Tab-separated table of C-alpha atoms and ligand atoms in Angstrom:
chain	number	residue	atom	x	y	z
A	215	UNK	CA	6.586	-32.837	15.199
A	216	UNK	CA	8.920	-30.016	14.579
A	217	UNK	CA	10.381	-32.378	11.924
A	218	UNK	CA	7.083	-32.675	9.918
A	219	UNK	CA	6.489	-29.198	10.469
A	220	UNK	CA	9.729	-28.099	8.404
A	221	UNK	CA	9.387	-30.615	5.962
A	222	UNK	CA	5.493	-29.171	5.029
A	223	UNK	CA	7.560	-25.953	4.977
A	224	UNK	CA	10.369	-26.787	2.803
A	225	UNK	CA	7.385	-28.356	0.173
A	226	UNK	CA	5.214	-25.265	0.511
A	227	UNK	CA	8.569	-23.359	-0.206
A	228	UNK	CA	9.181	-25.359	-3.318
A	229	UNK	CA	5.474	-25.357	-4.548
A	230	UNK	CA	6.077	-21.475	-4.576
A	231	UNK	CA	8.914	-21.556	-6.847
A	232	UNK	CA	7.165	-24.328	-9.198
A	233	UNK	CA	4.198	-22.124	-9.207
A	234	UNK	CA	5.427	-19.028	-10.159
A	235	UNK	CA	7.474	-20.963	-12.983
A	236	UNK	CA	3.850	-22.109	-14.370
A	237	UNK	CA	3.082	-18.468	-14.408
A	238	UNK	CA	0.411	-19.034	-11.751
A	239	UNK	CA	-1.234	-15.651	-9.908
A	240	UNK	CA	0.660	-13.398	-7.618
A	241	UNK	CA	2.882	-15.063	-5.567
A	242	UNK	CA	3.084	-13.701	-2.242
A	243	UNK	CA	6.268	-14.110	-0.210
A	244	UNK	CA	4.651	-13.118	3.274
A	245	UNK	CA	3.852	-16.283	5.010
A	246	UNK	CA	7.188	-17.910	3.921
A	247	UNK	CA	8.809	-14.867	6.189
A	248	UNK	CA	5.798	-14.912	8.791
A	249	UNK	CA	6.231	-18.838	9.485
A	250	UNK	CA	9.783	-18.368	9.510
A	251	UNK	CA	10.205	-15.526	12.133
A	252	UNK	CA	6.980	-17.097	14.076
A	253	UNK	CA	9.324	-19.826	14.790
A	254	UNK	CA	12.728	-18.427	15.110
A	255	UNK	CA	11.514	-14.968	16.786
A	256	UNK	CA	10.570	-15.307	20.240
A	257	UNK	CA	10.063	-11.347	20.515
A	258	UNK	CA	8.003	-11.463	16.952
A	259	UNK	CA	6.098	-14.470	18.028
A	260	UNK	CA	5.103	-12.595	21.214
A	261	UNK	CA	4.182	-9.447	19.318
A	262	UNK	CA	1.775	-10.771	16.682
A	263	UNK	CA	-0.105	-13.093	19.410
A	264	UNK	CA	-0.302	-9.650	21.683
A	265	UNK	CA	-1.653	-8.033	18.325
A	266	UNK	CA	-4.122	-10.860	17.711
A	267	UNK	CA	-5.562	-10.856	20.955
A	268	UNK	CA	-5.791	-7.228	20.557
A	269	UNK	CA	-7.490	-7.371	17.180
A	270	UNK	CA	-9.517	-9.671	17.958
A	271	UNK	CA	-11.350	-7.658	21.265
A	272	UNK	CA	-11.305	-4.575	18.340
A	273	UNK	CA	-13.187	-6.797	15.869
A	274	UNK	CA	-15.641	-8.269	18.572
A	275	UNK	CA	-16.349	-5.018	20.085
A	276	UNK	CA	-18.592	-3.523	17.190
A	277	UNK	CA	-20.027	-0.828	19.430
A	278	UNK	CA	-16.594	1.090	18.985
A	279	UNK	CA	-17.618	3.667	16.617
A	280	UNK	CA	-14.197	3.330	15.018
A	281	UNK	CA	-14.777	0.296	13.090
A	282	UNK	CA	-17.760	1.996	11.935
A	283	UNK	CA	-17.517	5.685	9.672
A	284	UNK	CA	-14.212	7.093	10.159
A	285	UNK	CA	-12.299	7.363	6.852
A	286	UNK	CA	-8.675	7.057	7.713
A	287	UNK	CA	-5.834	7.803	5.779
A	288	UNK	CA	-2.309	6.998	5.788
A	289	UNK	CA	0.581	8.727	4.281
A	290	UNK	CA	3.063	6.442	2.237
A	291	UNK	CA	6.465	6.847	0.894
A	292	UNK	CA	7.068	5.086	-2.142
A	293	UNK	CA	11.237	3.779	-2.015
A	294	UNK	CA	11.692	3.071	-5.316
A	295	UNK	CA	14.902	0.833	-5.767
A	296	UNK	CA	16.186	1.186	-9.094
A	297	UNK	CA	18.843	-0.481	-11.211
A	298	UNK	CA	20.504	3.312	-12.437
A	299	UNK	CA	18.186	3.112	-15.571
A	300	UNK	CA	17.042	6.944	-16.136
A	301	UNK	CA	13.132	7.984	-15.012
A	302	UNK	CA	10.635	6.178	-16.455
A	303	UNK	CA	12.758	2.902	-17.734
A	304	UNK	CA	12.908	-0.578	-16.528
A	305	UNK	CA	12.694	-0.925	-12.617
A	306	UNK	CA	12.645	3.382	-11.941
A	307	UNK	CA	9.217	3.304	-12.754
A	308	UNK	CA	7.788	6.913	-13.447
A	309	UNK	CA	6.135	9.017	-11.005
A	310	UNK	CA	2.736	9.063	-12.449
A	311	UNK	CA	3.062	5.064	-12.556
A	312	UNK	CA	3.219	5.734	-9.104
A	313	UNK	CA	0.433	7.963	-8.789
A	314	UNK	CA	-1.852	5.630	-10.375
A	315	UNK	CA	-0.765	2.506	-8.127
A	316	UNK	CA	-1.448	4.670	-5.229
A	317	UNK	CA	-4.913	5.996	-6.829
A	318	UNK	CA	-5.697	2.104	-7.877
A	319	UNK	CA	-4.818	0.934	-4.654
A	320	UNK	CA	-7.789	3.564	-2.917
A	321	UNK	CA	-10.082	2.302	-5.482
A	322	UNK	CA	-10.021	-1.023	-3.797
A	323	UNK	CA	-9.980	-0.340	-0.732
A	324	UNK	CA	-13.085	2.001	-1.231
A	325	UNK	CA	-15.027	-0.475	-3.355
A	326	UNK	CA	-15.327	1.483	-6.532
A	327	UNK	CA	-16.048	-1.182	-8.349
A	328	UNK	CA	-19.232	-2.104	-5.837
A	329	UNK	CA	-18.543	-6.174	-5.237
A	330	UNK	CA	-17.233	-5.673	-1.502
A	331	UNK	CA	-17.241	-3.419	0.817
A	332	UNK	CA	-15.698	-0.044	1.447
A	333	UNK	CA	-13.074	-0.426	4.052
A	334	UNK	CA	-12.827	3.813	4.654
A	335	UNK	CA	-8.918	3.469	4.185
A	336	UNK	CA	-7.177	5.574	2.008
A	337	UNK	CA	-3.522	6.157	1.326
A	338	UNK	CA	-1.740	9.463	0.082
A	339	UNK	CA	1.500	9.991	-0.906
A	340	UNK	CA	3.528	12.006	1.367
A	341	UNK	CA	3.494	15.613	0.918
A	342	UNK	CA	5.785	16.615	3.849
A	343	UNK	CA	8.913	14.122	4.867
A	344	UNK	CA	10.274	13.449	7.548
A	345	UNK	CA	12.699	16.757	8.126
A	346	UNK	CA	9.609	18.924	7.421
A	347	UNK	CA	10.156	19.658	3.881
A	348	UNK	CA	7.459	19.097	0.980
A	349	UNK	CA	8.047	15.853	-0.976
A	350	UNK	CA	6.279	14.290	-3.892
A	351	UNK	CA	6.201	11.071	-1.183
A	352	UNK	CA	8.639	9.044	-3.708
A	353	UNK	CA	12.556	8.387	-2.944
A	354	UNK	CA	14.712	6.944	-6.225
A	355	UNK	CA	17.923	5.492	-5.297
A	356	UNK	CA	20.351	3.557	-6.798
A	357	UNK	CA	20.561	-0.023	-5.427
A	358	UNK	CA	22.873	-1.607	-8.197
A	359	UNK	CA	26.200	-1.313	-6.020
A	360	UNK	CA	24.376	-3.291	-2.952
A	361	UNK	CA	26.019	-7.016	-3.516
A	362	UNK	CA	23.412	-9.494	-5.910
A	363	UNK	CA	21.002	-6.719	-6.090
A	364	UNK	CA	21.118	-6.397	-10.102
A	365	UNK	CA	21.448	-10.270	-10.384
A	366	UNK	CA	18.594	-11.450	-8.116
A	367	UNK	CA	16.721	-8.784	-6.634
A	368	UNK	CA	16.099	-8.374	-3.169
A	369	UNK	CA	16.277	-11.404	-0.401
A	370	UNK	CA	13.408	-11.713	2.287
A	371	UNK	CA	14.897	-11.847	5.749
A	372	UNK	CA	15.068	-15.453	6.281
A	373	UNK	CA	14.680	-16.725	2.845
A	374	UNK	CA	17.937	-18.755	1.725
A	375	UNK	CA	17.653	-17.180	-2.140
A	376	UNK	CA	20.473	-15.544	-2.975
A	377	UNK	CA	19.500	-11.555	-3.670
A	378	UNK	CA	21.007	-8.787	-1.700
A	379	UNK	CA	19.957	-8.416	1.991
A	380	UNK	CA	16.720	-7.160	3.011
A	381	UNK	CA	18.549	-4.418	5.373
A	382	UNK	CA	21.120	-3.495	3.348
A	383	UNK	CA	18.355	-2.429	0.375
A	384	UNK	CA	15.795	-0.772	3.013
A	385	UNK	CA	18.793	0.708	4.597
A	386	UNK	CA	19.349	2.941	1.505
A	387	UNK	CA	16.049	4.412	2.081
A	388	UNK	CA	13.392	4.561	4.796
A	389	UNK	CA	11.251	6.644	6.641
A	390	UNK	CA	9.848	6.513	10.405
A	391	UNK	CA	7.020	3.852	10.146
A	392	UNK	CA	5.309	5.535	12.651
A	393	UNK	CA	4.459	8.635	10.200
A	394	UNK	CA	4.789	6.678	7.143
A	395	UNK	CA	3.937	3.571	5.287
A	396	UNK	CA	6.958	2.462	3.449
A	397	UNK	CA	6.691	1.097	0.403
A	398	UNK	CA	9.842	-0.399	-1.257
A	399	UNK	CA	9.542	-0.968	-5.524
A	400	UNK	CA	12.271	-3.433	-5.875
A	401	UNK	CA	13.489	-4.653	-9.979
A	402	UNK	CA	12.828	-8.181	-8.203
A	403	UNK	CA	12.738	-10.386	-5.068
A	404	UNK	CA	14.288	-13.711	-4.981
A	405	UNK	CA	15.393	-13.729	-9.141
A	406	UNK	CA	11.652	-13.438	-9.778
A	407	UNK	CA	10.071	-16.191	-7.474
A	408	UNK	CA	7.679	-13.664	-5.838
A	409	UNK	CA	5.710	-10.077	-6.668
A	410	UNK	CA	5.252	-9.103	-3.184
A	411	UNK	CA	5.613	-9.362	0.426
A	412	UNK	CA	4.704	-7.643	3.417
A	413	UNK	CA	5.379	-7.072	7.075
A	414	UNK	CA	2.641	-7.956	9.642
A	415	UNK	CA	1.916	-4.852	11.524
A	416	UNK	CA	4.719	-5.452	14.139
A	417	UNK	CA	6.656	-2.075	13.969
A	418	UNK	CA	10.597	-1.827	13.608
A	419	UNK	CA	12.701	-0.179	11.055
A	420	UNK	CA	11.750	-2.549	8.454
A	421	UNK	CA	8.235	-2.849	8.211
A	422	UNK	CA	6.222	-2.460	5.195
A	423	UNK	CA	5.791	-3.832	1.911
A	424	UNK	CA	8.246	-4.243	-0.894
A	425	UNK	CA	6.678	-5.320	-4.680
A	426	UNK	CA	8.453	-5.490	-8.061
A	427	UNK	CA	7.766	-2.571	-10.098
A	428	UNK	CA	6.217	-4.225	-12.976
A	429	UNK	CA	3.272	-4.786	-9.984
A	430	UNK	CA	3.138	-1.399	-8.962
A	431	UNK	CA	0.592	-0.183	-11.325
A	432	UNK	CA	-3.000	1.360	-11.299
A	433	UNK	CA	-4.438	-2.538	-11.797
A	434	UNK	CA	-2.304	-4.040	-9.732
A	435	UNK	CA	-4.040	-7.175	-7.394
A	436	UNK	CA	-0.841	-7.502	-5.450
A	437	UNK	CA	-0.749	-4.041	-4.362
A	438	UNK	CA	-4.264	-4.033	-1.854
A	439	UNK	CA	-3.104	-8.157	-1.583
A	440	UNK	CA	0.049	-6.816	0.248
A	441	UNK	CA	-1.287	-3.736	1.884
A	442	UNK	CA	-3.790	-6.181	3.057
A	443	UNK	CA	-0.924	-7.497	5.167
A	444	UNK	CA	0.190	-4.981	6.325
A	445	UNK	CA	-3.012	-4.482	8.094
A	446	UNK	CA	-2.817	-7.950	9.324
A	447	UNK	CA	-5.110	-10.000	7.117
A	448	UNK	CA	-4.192	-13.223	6.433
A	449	UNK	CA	-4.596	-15.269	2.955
A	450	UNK	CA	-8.110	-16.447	2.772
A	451	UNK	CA	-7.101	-19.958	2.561
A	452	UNK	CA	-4.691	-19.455	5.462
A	453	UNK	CA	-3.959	-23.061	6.648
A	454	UNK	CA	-4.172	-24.962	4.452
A	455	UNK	CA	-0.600	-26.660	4.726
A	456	UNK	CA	0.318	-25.364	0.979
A	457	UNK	CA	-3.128	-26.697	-1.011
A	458	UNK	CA	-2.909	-29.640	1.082
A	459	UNK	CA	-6.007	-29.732	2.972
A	460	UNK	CA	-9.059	-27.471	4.044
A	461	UNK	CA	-8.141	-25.251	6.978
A	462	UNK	CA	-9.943	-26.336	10.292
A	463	UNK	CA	-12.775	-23.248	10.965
A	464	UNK	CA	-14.471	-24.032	13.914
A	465	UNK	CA	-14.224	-20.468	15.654
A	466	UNK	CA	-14.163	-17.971	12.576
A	467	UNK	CA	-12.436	-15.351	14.562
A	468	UNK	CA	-9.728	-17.795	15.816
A	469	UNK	CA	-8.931	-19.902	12.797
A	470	UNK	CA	-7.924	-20.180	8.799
A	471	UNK	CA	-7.888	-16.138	8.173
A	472	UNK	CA	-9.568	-15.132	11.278
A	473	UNK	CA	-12.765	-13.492	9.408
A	474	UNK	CA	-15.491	-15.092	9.712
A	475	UNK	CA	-17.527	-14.405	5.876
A	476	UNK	CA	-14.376	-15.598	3.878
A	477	UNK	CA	-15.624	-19.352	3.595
A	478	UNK	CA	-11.897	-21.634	4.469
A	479	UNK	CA	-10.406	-23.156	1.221
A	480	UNK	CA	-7.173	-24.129	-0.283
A	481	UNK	CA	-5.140	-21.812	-2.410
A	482	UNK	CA	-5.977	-23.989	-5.309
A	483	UNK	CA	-9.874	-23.790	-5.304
A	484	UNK	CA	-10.914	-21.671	-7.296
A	485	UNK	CA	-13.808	-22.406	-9.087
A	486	UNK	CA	-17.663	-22.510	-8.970
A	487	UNK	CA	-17.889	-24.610	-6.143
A	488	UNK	CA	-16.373	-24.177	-2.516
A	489	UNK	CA	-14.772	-28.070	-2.167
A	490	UNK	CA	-13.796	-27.029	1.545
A	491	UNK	CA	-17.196	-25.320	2.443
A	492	UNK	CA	-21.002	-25.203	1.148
A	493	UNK	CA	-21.446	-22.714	3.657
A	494	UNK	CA	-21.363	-18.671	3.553
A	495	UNK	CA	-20.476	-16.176	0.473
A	496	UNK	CA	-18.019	-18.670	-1.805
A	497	UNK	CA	-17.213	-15.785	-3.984
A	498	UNK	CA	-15.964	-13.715	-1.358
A	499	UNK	CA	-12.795	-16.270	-0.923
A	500	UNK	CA	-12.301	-17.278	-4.728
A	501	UNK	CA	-12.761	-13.161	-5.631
A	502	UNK	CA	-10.853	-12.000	-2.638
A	503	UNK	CA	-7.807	-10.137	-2.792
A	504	UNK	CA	-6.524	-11.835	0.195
A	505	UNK	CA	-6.362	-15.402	-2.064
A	506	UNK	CA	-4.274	-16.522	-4.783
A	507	UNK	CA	-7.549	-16.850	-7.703
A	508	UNK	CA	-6.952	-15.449	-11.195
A	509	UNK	CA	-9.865	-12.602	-10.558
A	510	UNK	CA	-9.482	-10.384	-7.250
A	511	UNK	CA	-12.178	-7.598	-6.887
A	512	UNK	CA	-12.845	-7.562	-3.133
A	513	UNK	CA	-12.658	-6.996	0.500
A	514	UNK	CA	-15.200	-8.039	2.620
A	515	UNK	CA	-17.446	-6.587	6.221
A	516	UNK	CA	-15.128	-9.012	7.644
A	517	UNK	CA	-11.985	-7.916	6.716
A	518	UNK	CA	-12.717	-4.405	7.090
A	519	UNK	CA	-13.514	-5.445	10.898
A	520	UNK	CA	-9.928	-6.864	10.974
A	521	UNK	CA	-7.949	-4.054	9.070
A	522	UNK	CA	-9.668	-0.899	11.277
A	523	UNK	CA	-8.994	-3.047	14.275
A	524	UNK	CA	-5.828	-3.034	13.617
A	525	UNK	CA	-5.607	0.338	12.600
A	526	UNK	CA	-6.272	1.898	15.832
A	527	UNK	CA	-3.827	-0.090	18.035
A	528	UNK	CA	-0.131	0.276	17.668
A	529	UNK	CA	1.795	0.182	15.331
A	530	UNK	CA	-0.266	1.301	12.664
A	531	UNK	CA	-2.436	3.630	15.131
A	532	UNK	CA	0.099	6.551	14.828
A	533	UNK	CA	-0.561	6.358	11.122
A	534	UNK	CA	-3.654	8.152	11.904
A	535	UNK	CA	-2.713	10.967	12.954
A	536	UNK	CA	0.718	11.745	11.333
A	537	UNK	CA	1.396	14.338	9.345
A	538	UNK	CA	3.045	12.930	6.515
A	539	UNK	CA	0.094	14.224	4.048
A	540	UNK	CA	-0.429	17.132	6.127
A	541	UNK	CA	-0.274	19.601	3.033
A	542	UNK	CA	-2.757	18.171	1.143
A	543	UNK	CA	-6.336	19.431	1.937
A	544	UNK	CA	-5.308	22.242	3.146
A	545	UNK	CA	-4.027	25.815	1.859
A	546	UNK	CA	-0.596	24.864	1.185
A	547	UNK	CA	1.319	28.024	1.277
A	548	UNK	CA	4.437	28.110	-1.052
A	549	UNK	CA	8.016	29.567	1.283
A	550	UNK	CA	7.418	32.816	0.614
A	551	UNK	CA	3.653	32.919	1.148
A	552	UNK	CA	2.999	35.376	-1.615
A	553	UNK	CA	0.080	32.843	-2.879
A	554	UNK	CA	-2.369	30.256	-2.174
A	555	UNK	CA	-4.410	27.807	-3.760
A	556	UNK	CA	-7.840	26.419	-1.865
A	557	UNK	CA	-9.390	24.305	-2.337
A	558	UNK	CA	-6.854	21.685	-2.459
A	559	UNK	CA	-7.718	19.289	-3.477
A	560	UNK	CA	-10.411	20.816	-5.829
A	561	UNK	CA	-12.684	19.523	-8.163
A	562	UNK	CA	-13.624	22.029	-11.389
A	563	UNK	CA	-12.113	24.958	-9.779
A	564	UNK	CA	-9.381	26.418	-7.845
A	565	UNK	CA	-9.111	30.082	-6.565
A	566	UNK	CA	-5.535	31.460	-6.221
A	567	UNK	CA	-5.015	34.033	-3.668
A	568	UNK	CA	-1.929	36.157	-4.437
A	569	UNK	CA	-0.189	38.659	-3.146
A	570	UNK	CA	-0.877	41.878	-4.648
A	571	UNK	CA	2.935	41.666	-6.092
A	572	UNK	CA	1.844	39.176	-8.412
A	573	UNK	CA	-0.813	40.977	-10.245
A	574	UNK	CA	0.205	40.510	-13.872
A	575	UNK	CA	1.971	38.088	-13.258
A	576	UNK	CA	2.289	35.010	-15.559
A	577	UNK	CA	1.061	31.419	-14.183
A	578	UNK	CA	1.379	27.850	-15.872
A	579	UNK	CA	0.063	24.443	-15.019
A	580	UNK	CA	1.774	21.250	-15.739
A	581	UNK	CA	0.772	18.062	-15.506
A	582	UNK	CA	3.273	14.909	-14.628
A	583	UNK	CA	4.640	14.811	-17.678
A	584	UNK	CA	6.100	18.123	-17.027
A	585	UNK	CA	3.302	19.446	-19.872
A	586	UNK	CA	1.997	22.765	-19.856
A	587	UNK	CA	-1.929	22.361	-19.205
A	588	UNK	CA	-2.921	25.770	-18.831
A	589	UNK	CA	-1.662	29.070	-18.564
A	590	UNK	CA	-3.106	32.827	-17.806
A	591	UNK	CA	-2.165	35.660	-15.801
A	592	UNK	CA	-3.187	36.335	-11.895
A	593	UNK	CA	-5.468	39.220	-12.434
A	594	UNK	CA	-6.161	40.198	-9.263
A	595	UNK	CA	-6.079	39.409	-5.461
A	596	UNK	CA	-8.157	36.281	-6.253
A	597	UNK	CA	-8.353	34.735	-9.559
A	598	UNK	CA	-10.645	31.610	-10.306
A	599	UNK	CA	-8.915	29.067	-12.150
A	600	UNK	CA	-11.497	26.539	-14.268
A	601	UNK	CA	-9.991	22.431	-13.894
A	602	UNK	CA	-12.952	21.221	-15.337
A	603	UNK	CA	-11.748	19.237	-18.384
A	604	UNK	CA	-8.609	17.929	-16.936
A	605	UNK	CA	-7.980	14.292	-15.821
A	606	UNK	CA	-7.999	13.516	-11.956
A	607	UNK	CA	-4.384	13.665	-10.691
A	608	UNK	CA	-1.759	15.923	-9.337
A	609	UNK	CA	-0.911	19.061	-10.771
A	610	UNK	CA	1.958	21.883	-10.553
A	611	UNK	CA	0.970	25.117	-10.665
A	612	UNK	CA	3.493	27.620	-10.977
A	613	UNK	CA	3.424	31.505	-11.346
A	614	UNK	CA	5.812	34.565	-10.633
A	615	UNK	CA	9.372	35.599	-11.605
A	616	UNK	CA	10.831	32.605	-14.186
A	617	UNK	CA	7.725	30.754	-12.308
A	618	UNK	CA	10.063	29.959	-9.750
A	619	UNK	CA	7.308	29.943	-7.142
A	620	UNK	CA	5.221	26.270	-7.489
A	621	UNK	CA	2.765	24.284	-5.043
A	622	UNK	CA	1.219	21.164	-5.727
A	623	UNK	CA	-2.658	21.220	-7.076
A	624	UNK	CA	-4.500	17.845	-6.666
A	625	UNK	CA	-7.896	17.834	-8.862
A	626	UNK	CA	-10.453	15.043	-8.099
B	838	ZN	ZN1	0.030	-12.903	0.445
């Protein structure tokens, strides 16, 4: 049996590669690594069935109000693991790139675009790390001296492909996954035979998600497909043995994906008709962002269940209340406290409150670009500051001496 088992493995391995060489959809490397560690890891193994059974007591129990209205967010740190090309070139993608896959990435996840459902998570990049200190929530380092790193990318724990290790990249750069969601941008993973992969939400130093940067954008379907593992979905046409055959779904909670309105299907089926089901919504499976179809536009009630469910259980439960983003929302008072700006974020207006030092003073906002936006003078104790006709985002505004004194504006 175990035989068989590795051989399906070893041909689901191989249809990856093929497909990705046919310049099929995202290819995901998570289950290659979950299947791996679920039988090599006794401790992992252990961990995610403990999680499951967890999850799944969350997910039945819909009294628990937190399932229900609470909108969570979680702070991320953005690793980005460049090749030494300057900001803004090749794999050091720029840090309004960034912004946007971060701001494309809550889209999703809140149903902007109306076909699912809102799933009331939202993700912020860090404002304060992990010393204390305020941080635009990205890292850049160099990862060209790590061994096969510029030839191949990065290597999956447990994949045989021949990039640099897993470790020795993450260990350039990570922060505490209890107070942060890492997020590694790698130049590529495997010499380009997948766009993403995640960690289920086991804990460790490790955990997170790692995409190449040419998928870390504002339209990015791998970004919410990976997050979406993080928070423990599975791939709506989870087993399937690799397009082989329709995944058993006799207990919706239990098997395929574990949700119970993604109808079971293989990876391939994607069209107008469900071959594996003629039962519940088709299109949320063939438009979910959990499959592998050319259009993704959705979670569903479902998954939602699944994700806050996990969300309030460890690991990810720490998330909740860390302080990663702490800054944001909230007065954030430059280090000499001679001004404020509330609110923050603000929509058509801010009001600065300065000390009465800085009356006369000179102020400038800049956008990511390092552009100047607007400028003025702080007039008095309080001056109102009109955002009106600029584009949501993050802003610097910066007044006083040289305008050495700066804080973060976010207008939405
Ligand atoms: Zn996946």
């Amino acid at each position: 049996m175990k035989k068989s088992l590795n051989f399906i493995q070893l041909i689901i391995s191989l249809l990856f590669f093929q497909m990705q060489g046919t310049g099929q959809s995202a290819e995901c490397g998570t289950d290659y690594i979950h299947k791996n560690r679920m039988q090599t890891d006794s401790a992992y193994r252990k961990q995610i069935l403990k999680l499951e059974s967890n999850v799944e007591a969350n997910t039945q129990n819909h009294a628990n109000i937190n399932l229900k209205s609470t909108l969570y967010t979680i702070p991320v740190v953005v690793h980005v693991m460049h090749l030494g090309e300057s900001i803004g070139t090749g794999s050091n993608i720029s840090e309004i790139q960034i912004q946007q896959a971060i701001a494309g990435l809550n889209d999703r996840f809140r149903n902007v675009n109306g076909l699912g459902v809102d799933v009331e998570l939202e993700f912020c990049l860090a404002s304060i790390d992990p010393n204390g200190n305020s941080t635009n929530g990205i890292n850049r380092v160099d990862g060209s001296g790590v061994a096969n790193y510029s030839a191949n990318g990065i290597t999956p724990t447990g994949n045989p492909c021949s990039g640099a290790t897993e470790t020795a990249i993450k260990d350039l750069s990570r922060w505490p996954v209890s107070d942060y969601y890492n997020i590694w941008v790698v130049s590529e993973i495997c010499n380009g035979s997948f766009v993403g992969y995640a960690s289920y939400p086991v804990g460790g130093l490790y955990d997170g998600l790692v995409i190449v940067s040419t998928s870390m954008t504002s339209n990015s379907g791998t970004l919410p497909h990976e997050v979406g593992h993080g928070f423990f979905l599975y791939h709506t046409f989870n087993g399937d043995g690799g397009n082989v055959s329709c995944p058993i779904d006799t207990d919706c909670l239990i098997d395929g994906d574990r949700v119970c309105d993604t109808p079971p299907h293989k990876q391939g089926d994607c069209g107008t008709t469900n071959p594996c089901s003629s039962t519940g919504v088709w299109d949320n499976s063939r438009y979910n962002f959990m499959s592998y179809c050319p259009l993704v536009n959705r979670f569903t009630q479902g998954q939602k269940d699944r994700i806050r469910a996990t969300a309030i259980v460890a690991p990810r439960a720490s998330l909740l209340t860390s302080l990663g983003c702490g800054a944001l929302g909230i007065n954030e008072l430059n280090s000499n406290n001679i001004f404020s700006v509330f609110p923050n974020p603000a929509q058509n207006f801010i009001n600065v409150k300065a000390d009465i030092k800085l009356l006369g003073a000179s102020y400038e906002v800049y956008d990511n670009s390092g552009k100047t936006i607007l400028k003025g003078r702080i007039t008095s104790e309080e001056t109102i500051i009109d955002l009106g006709n600029l584009a949501e985002g993050f802003y610097l505004f910066c007044v006083g001496e040289n305008l050495k004194q700066s804080l973060k504006v976010i207008k939405e």
